Tab-separated table of C-alpha atoms in Angstrom:
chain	number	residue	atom	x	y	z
A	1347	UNK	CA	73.183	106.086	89.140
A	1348	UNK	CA	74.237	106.760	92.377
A	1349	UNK	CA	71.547	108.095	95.261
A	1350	UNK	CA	73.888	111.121	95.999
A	1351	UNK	CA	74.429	111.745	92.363
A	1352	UNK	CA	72.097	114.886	91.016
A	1353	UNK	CA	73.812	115.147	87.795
A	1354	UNK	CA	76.763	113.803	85.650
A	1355	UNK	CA	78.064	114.962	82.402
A	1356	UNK	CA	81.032	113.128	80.806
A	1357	UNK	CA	83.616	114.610	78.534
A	1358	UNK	CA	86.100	113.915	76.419
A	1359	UNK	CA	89.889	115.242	77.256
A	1360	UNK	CA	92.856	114.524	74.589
A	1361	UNK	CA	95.753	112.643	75.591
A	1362	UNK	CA	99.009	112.058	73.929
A	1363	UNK	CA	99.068	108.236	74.454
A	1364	UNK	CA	95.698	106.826	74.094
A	1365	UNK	CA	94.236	109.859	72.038
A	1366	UNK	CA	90.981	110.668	74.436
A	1367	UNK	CA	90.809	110.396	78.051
A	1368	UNK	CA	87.228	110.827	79.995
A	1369	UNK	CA	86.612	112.823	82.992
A	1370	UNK	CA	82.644	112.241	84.826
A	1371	UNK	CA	81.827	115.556	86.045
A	1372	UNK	CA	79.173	114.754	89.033
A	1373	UNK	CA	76.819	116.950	91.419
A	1374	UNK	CA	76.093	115.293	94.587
A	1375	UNK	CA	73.575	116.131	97.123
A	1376	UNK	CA	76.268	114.347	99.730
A	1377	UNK	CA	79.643	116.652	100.308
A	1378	UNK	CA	80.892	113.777	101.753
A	1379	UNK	CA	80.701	111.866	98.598
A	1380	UNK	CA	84.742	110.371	97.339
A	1381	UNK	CA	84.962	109.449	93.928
A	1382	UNK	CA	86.435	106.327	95.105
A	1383	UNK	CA	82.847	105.807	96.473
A	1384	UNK	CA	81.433	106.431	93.020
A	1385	UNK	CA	84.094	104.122	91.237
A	1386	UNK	CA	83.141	101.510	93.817
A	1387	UNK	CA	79.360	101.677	93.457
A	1388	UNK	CA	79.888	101.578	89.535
A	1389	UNK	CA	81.623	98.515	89.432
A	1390	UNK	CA	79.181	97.194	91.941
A	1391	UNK	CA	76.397	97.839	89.253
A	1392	UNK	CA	78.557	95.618	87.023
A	1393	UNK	CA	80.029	98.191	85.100
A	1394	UNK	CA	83.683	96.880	83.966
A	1395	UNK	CA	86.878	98.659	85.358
A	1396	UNK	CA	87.793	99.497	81.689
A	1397	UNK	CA	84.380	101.136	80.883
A	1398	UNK	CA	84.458	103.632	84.146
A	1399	UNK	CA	85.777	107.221	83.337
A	1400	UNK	CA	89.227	107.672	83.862
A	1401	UNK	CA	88.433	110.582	85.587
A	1402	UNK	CA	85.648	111.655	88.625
A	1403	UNK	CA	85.491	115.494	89.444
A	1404	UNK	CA	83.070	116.460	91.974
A	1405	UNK	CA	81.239	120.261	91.455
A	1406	UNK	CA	78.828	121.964	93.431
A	1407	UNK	CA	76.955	122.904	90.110
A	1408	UNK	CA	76.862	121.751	85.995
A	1409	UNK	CA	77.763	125.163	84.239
A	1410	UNK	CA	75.416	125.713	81.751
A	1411	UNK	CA	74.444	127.671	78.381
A	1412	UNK	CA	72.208	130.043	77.862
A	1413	UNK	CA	69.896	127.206	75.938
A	1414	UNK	CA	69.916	125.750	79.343
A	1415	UNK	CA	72.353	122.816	77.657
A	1416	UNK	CA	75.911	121.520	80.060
A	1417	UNK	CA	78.301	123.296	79.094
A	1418	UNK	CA	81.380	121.458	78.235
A	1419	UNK	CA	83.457	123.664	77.400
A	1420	UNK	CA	83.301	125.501	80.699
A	1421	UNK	CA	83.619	121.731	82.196
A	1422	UNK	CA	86.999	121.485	80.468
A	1423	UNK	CA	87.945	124.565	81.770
A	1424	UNK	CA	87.503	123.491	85.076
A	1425	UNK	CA	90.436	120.750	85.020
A	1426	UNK	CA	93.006	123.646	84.652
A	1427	UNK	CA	91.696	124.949	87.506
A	1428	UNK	CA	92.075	122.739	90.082
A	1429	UNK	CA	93.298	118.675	90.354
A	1430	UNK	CA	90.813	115.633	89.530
A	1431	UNK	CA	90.737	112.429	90.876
């Protein structure tokens, strides 16, 4: 994992071509933190291009239930919201 990294959740998005798409939902201590950094650092770990998520969204918290579980519905929820990288 990345130092900055506090928490990641990754989940699963539909998409007409390939079927499923992933988007890694990530809390970072650093507000400075890119995704581009994250993607880099991955790969750096030896992680293959084609296992990284094709999505990184940055939050400043993971929603959660009331079980204290993420929340991925409310995660999905997010990407209509706002744009991902």
């Amino acid at each position: 994992m990345h130092p900055d990294v506090t928490h990641a959740a990754l989940v699963a998005l539909p998409d007409e071509l390939l079927g499923e798409k992933s988007c890694a939902f990530i809390v970072s201590r650093n507000p400075q933190l890119k995704p581009i950094a994250l993607r880099r650092h991955l790969m750096g770990l030896g992680i293959a291009e084609y296992k990284l998520p094709d999505r990184i969204r940055l939050i400043d918290a993971m929603p959660l239930t009331a079980v204290g579980k993420i929340d991925k519905k409310q995660l999905r929820a997010l990407l209509a919201v706002a744009p991902t990288t």
